[in-house]
CSV table of C-alpha atoms and ligand atoms in Angstrom, one decimal:
chain,number,residue,atom,x,y,z
A,26,MET,CA,0.0,-52.6,-84.9
A,27,VAL,CA,3.4,-53.8,-83.6
A,28,ILE,CA,5.9,-51.1,-83.9
A,29,THR,CA,9.6,-51.2,-83.6
A,30,GLU,CA,10.3,-47.5,-83.6
A,31,ILE,CA,8.9,-44.2,-84.5
A,32,PHE,CA,11.3,-41.1,-84.9
A,33,LYS,CA,12.4,-38.1,-86.7
A,34,SER,CA,15.3,-38.2,-89.1
A,35,ILE,CA,16.4,-36.9,-92.6
A,36,GLN,CA,15.0,-39.0,-95.4
A,37,GLY,CA,17.9,-41.1,-96.7
A,38,GLU,CA,16.6,-42.7,-99.9
A,39,GLY,CA,14.7,-41.8,-103.1
A,40,THR,CA,13.8,-38.4,-104.6
A,41,ARG,CA,12.9,-37.0,-101.2
A,42,ALA,CA,16.4,-38.1,-99.8
A,43,GLY,CA,17.6,-35.0,-97.5
A,44,LEU,CA,14.1,-33.9,-96.4
A,45,PRO,CA,13.0,-34.0,-92.7
A,46,CYS,CA,10.7,-36.9,-92.2
A,47,ILE,CA,8.9,-38.9,-89.5
A,48,PHE,CA,9.5,-42.6,-89.7
A,49,VAL,CA,7.0,-45.5,-88.6
A,50,ARG,CA,8.9,-48.8,-88.4
A,51,VAL,CA,6.6,-51.5,-88.1
A,52,THR,CA,7.8,-55.0,-86.8
A,53,GLY,CA,8.1,-58.3,-88.5
A,54,CYS,CA,9.0,-59.3,-91.9
A,55,ASN,CA,8.4,-62.6,-94.0
A,56,LEU,CA,11.6,-62.3,-96.1
A,57,ARG,CA,15.3,-62.5,-95.0
A,58,CYS,CA,17.5,-60.6,-97.5
A,59,THR,CA,21.0,-61.6,-97.1
A,60,TRP,CA,22.1,-57.9,-96.5
A,61,CYS,CA,19.1,-56.7,-94.5
A,62,ASP,CA,20.1,-53.7,-92.4
A,63,THR,CA,17.0,-53.7,-90.2
A,64,ALA,CA,16.9,-57.2,-88.9
A,65,TYR,CA,16.5,-55.8,-85.4
A,66,ALA,CA,12.8,-55.0,-86.7
A,67,PHE,CA,12.1,-58.8,-87.3
A,68,HIS,CA,11.0,-59.4,-83.7
A,69,GLY,CA,9.8,-57.7,-80.5
A,70,GLY,CA,8.2,-54.3,-81.0
A,71,LYS,CA,5.4,-52.6,-79.1
A,72,LYS,CA,1.7,-52.7,-79.5
A,73,TYR,CA,0.1,-49.5,-80.7
A,74,THR,CA,-3.4,-48.6,-81.7
A,75,VAL,CA,-3.5,-46.7,-85.1
A,76,GLU,CA,-4.5,-43.5,-83.0
A,77,GLY,CA,-1.4,-44.1,-80.7
A,78,VAL,CA,0.8,-44.0,-83.8
A,79,LEU,CA,-0.9,-41.0,-85.0
A,80,ASP,CA,-0.3,-39.3,-81.6
A,81,ALA,CA,3.3,-40.2,-81.7
A,82,VAL,CA,3.6,-39.0,-85.2
A,83,ARG,CA,2.0,-35.7,-84.3
A,84,ALA,CA,4.3,-35.2,-81.2
A,85,LEU,CA,7.2,-35.5,-83.4
A,86,ALA,CA,6.0,-33.4,-86.5
A,87,GLY,CA,5.3,-30.3,-84.4
A,88,GLU,CA,2.7,-27.7,-85.4
A,89,GLY,CA,2.3,-24.6,-87.3
A,90,ASN,CA,4.7,-23.6,-90.3
A,91,GLY,CA,7.4,-25.8,-89.0
A,92,ARG,CA,5.4,-29.0,-88.9
A,93,ILE,CA,7.1,-31.9,-90.8
A,94,SER,CA,4.8,-32.9,-93.4
A,95,LEU,CA,6.5,-36.1,-94.7
A,96,VAL,CA,5.9,-39.4,-93.0
A,97,GLU,CA,7.3,-42.9,-94.1
A,98,ILE,CA,5.9,-46.1,-93.1
A,99,THR,CA,8.7,-48.7,-93.2
A,100,GLY,CA,9.8,-51.9,-91.7
A,101,GLY,CA,10.2,-54.8,-91.5
A,102,GLU,CA,7.3,-55.2,-93.9
A,103,PRO,CA,4.4,-52.7,-93.3
A,104,LEU,CA,1.9,-54.5,-95.4
A,105,LEU,CA,1.9,-57.5,-93.0
A,106,GLN,CA,0.0,-55.3,-90.6
A,107,PRO,CA,-3.7,-55.1,-91.5
A,108,GLU,CA,-3.9,-51.8,-89.7
A,109,THR,CA,-1.4,-50.3,-92.2
A,110,PRO,CA,-3.9,-49.0,-94.9
A,111,ALA,CA,-6.1,-47.4,-92.1
A,112,LEU,CA,-3.1,-45.6,-90.7
A,113,ALA,CA,-2.2,-44.2,-94.0
A,114,GLU,CA,-5.8,-43.1,-94.6
A,115,LYS,CA,-5.6,-41.2,-91.5
A,116,LEU,CA,-2.3,-39.6,-92.0
A,117,LEU,CA,-3.3,-38.6,-95.4
A,118,ALA,CA,-6.5,-37.1,-93.9
A,119,GLU,CA,-4.3,-34.9,-91.4
A,120,GLY,CA,-2.5,-33.5,-94.4
A,121,TYR,CA,0.7,-35.4,-94.3
A,122,THR,CA,2.5,-36.6,-97.5
A,123,VAL,CA,2.7,-40.3,-96.8
A,124,MET,CA,5.3,-42.8,-98.2
A,125,ILE,CA,5.6,-46.4,-97.8
A,126,GLU,CA,8.7,-48.8,-98.4
A,127,THR,CA,7.7,-52.3,-99.2
A,128,SER,CA,9.5,-55.5,-100.3
A,129,GLY,CA,7.4,-55.8,-103.2
A,130,GLU,CA,6.0,-59.3,-102.1
A,131,ARG,CA,2.8,-58.0,-100.8
A,132,TYR,CA,0.1,-56.3,-102.8
A,133,VAL,CA,0.3,-52.6,-102.7
A,134,GLY,CA,-3.1,-52.2,-104.1
A,135,VAL,CA,-4.7,-52.2,-100.6
A,136,LEU,CA,-3.4,-48.7,-100.0
A,137,PRO,CA,-5.0,-45.5,-100.6
A,138,ARG,CA,-3.8,-44.3,-104.1
A,139,GLU,CA,-2.4,-41.0,-102.8
A,140,VAL,CA,0.4,-43.2,-100.8
A,141,ILE,CA,3.6,-42.7,-102.6
A,142,LYS,CA,4.9,-46.3,-102.8
A,143,ILE,CA,8.6,-47.3,-102.8
A,144,VAL,CA,8.4,-50.7,-104.0
A,145,ASP,CA,11.5,-53.1,-104.0
A,146,VAL,CA,12.1,-55.8,-106.6
A,147,LYS,CA,14.4,-58.3,-104.9
A,148,CYS,CA,17.6,-59.1,-107.1
A,149,PRO,CA,19.1,-62.8,-107.1
A,150,ASP,CA,21.8,-61.9,-104.6
A,151,SER,CA,19.2,-60.7,-102.1
A,152,GLY,CA,18.4,-64.6,-101.4
A,153,GLU,CA,14.8,-63.6,-102.0
A,154,PRO,CA,14.5,-63.6,-105.8
A,155,ASP,CA,11.1,-64.1,-107.5
A,156,THR,CA,9.3,-62.6,-104.7
A,157,PHE,CA,7.9,-59.6,-106.6
A,158,ASP,CA,4.2,-59.6,-106.9
A,159,VAL,CA,3.7,-58.7,-110.6
A,160,ALA,CA,0.2,-57.4,-109.7
A,161,ASN,CA,1.9,-54.5,-108.1
A,162,LEU,CA,3.1,-53.1,-111.6
A,163,GLY,CA,-0.6,-52.3,-112.1
A,164,GLU,CA,-0.9,-50.3,-109.0
A,165,LEU,CA,2.1,-48.2,-109.5
A,166,ASP,CA,2.0,-44.7,-111.2
A,167,LYS,CA,3.9,-41.4,-111.9
A,168,LYS,CA,4.4,-40.7,-108.1
A,169,ASP,CA,5.7,-44.0,-107.2
A,170,GLU,CA,9.3,-45.4,-107.2
A,171,VAL,CA,10.7,-48.6,-107.9
A,172,LYS,CA,14.0,-49.8,-106.1
A,173,PHE,CA,16.6,-52.4,-106.9
A,174,VAL,CA,19.1,-53.1,-104.2
A,175,ILE,CA,22.2,-54.2,-106.0
A,176,ALA,CA,25.1,-56.4,-104.6
A,177,SER,CA,26.8,-57.6,-107.9
A,178,ARG,CA,27.2,-57.3,-111.7
A,179,ARG,CA,24.7,-60.1,-111.7
A,180,ASP,CA,22.1,-58.1,-109.7
A,181,TYR,CA,22.8,-55.3,-111.9
A,182,GLU,CA,22.0,-57.1,-115.3
A,183,PHE,CA,18.7,-58.6,-113.4
A,184,ALA,CA,17.7,-55.0,-112.6
A,185,ARG,CA,18.6,-53.4,-116.0
A,186,ASP,CA,16.7,-56.3,-117.9
A,187,PHE,CA,13.7,-56.2,-115.5
A,188,THR,CA,13.6,-52.2,-115.9
A,189,ALA,CA,13.5,-52.6,-119.6
A,190,SER,CA,11.1,-55.7,-120.1
A,191,HIS,CA,8.4,-54.0,-117.9
A,192,LYS,CA,9.1,-50.4,-119.2
A,193,LEU,CA,9.4,-49.2,-115.6
A,194,ALA,CA,10.9,-45.7,-116.4
A,195,GLU,CA,7.6,-44.9,-118.3
A,196,ARG,CA,5.3,-46.3,-115.6
A,197,VAL,CA,6.8,-44.7,-112.4
A,198,HIS,CA,8.5,-41.5,-111.1
A,199,GLU,CA,11.8,-42.9,-110.5
A,200,VAL,CA,13.6,-46.2,-110.8
A,201,LEU,CA,16.3,-46.4,-108.1
A,202,PHE,CA,19.3,-48.5,-108.3
A,203,SER,CA,21.0,-48.8,-104.8
A,204,PRO,CA,24.3,-50.3,-104.2
A,205,VAL,CA,24.3,-52.6,-101.0
A,206,PHE,CA,26.1,-51.0,-98.2
A,207,ALA,CA,28.8,-52.9,-96.5
A,208,ASP,CA,27.7,-54.3,-93.1
A,209,PRO,CA,29.5,-52.3,-90.5
A,210,GLU,CA,30.1,-55.5,-88.6
A,211,GLY,CA,31.4,-57.4,-91.8
A,212,ARG,CA,28.6,-60.0,-92.2
A,213,TRP,CA,28.3,-58.9,-95.9
A,214,PRO,CA,30.2,-57.0,-98.5
A,215,GLY,CA,29.1,-53.8,-100.1
A,216,LEU,CA,29.0,-52.8,-103.7
A,217,ASN,CA,31.2,-49.9,-104.7
A,218,ALA,CA,28.9,-47.0,-105.9
A,219,ARG,CA,31.1,-45.9,-108.5
A,220,GLU,CA,31.4,-49.4,-110.0
A,221,LEU,CA,27.5,-49.2,-110.2
A,222,ALA,CA,27.5,-45.6,-111.6
A,223,GLU,CA,30.0,-46.7,-114.2
A,224,TRP,CA,27.6,-49.7,-115.3
A,225,ILE,CA,24.6,-47.4,-115.4
A,226,LEU,CA,26.5,-44.7,-117.6
A,227,ALA,CA,28.0,-47.4,-119.9
A,228,ASP,CA,24.4,-48.6,-120.6
A,229,SER,CA,22.7,-45.2,-120.5
A,230,LEU,CA,20.0,-46.4,-118.2
A,231,PRO,CA,17.0,-44.1,-117.3
A,232,VAL,CA,17.5,-44.8,-113.7
A,233,ARG,CA,18.7,-42.8,-110.6
A,234,LEU,CA,21.7,-44.0,-108.6
A,235,GLY,CA,20.5,-44.1,-104.9
A,236,LEU,CA,22.6,-43.9,-101.8
A,237,GLN,CA,21.6,-44.1,-98.2
A,238,LEU,CA,22.2,-40.6,-97.1
A,239,HIS,CA,21.7,-41.4,-93.4
A,240,LYS,CA,24.6,-43.7,-93.5
A,241,PHE,CA,26.8,-41.1,-94.5
A,242,ILE,CA,25.5,-38.6,-91.9
A,243,TRP,CA,25.5,-40.9,-89.0
A,244,ASP,CA,27.5,-44.1,-88.1
A,245,PRO,CA,25.9,-46.8,-90.5
A,246,ALA,CA,25.2,-49.2,-87.5
A,247,MET,CA,23.0,-46.4,-85.9
A,248,LYS,CA,19.3,-47.4,-85.3
A,249,GLY,CA,16.6,-44.7,-85.4
A,250,VAL,CA,18.1,-42.3,-87.7
B,301,LIG,S1,12.3,-57.1,-97.1
B,301,LIG,FE1,13.4,-55.4,-96.0
B,301,LIG,S2,13.0,-55.8,-93.9
B,301,LIG,FE2,12.6,-57.7,-94.9
B,301,LIG,S3,14.6,-58.9,-94.9
B,301,LIG,FE3,14.4,-57.8,-96.8
B,301,LIG,S4,15.5,-55.8,-96.4
B,301,LIG,FE4,14.9,-56.7,-94.3
């Protein structure tokens, strides 16, 4: 596998936000979202065997009662690497709760069922609309989450309509609407979380407002957190 970083942090997103978690960030992505905050994972990286990744996770997770049991495979795009399903399988076999963050463009059915899938649906202002593989809808269930990263009112209306037309709230554990966080270097603007909250409330949507907790705890430009 080609890996950008393996690190321990606080889960920043989704329904497990706030929990200690080991992150495995793979290298490479076939999309180029306008607001991507992990472009440093597009290139480079270091080669690992699956066993080498497991060793690194074990070392960070610790042992005994204090062992961190949550692992997230993220990127980049984890499903571009053929070894990712095998890595997930082995982590599950060692008793970890395994999550994966994916763009939605790759078919998640290659993963073990027990993996908690956080699947993006790209909105128009991402610059990567219409990339979602609709076959993924058949693979998601009540432990999984669908995430829309929202940059504008246009994105919000897309996410709202997609959620309703595919009955997402009934299919998955949680539908997440996350505002784009402004780039610390000013390359793209953010969406005000309050504005998004007010749109959600006005429409009484069955979704969860998602904020990237790690960007409030650490410097938003910091890597490895
Ligand atoms: S899919 Fe994720 S990693 Fe790839 S460009 Fe978009 S935000 Fe960045």
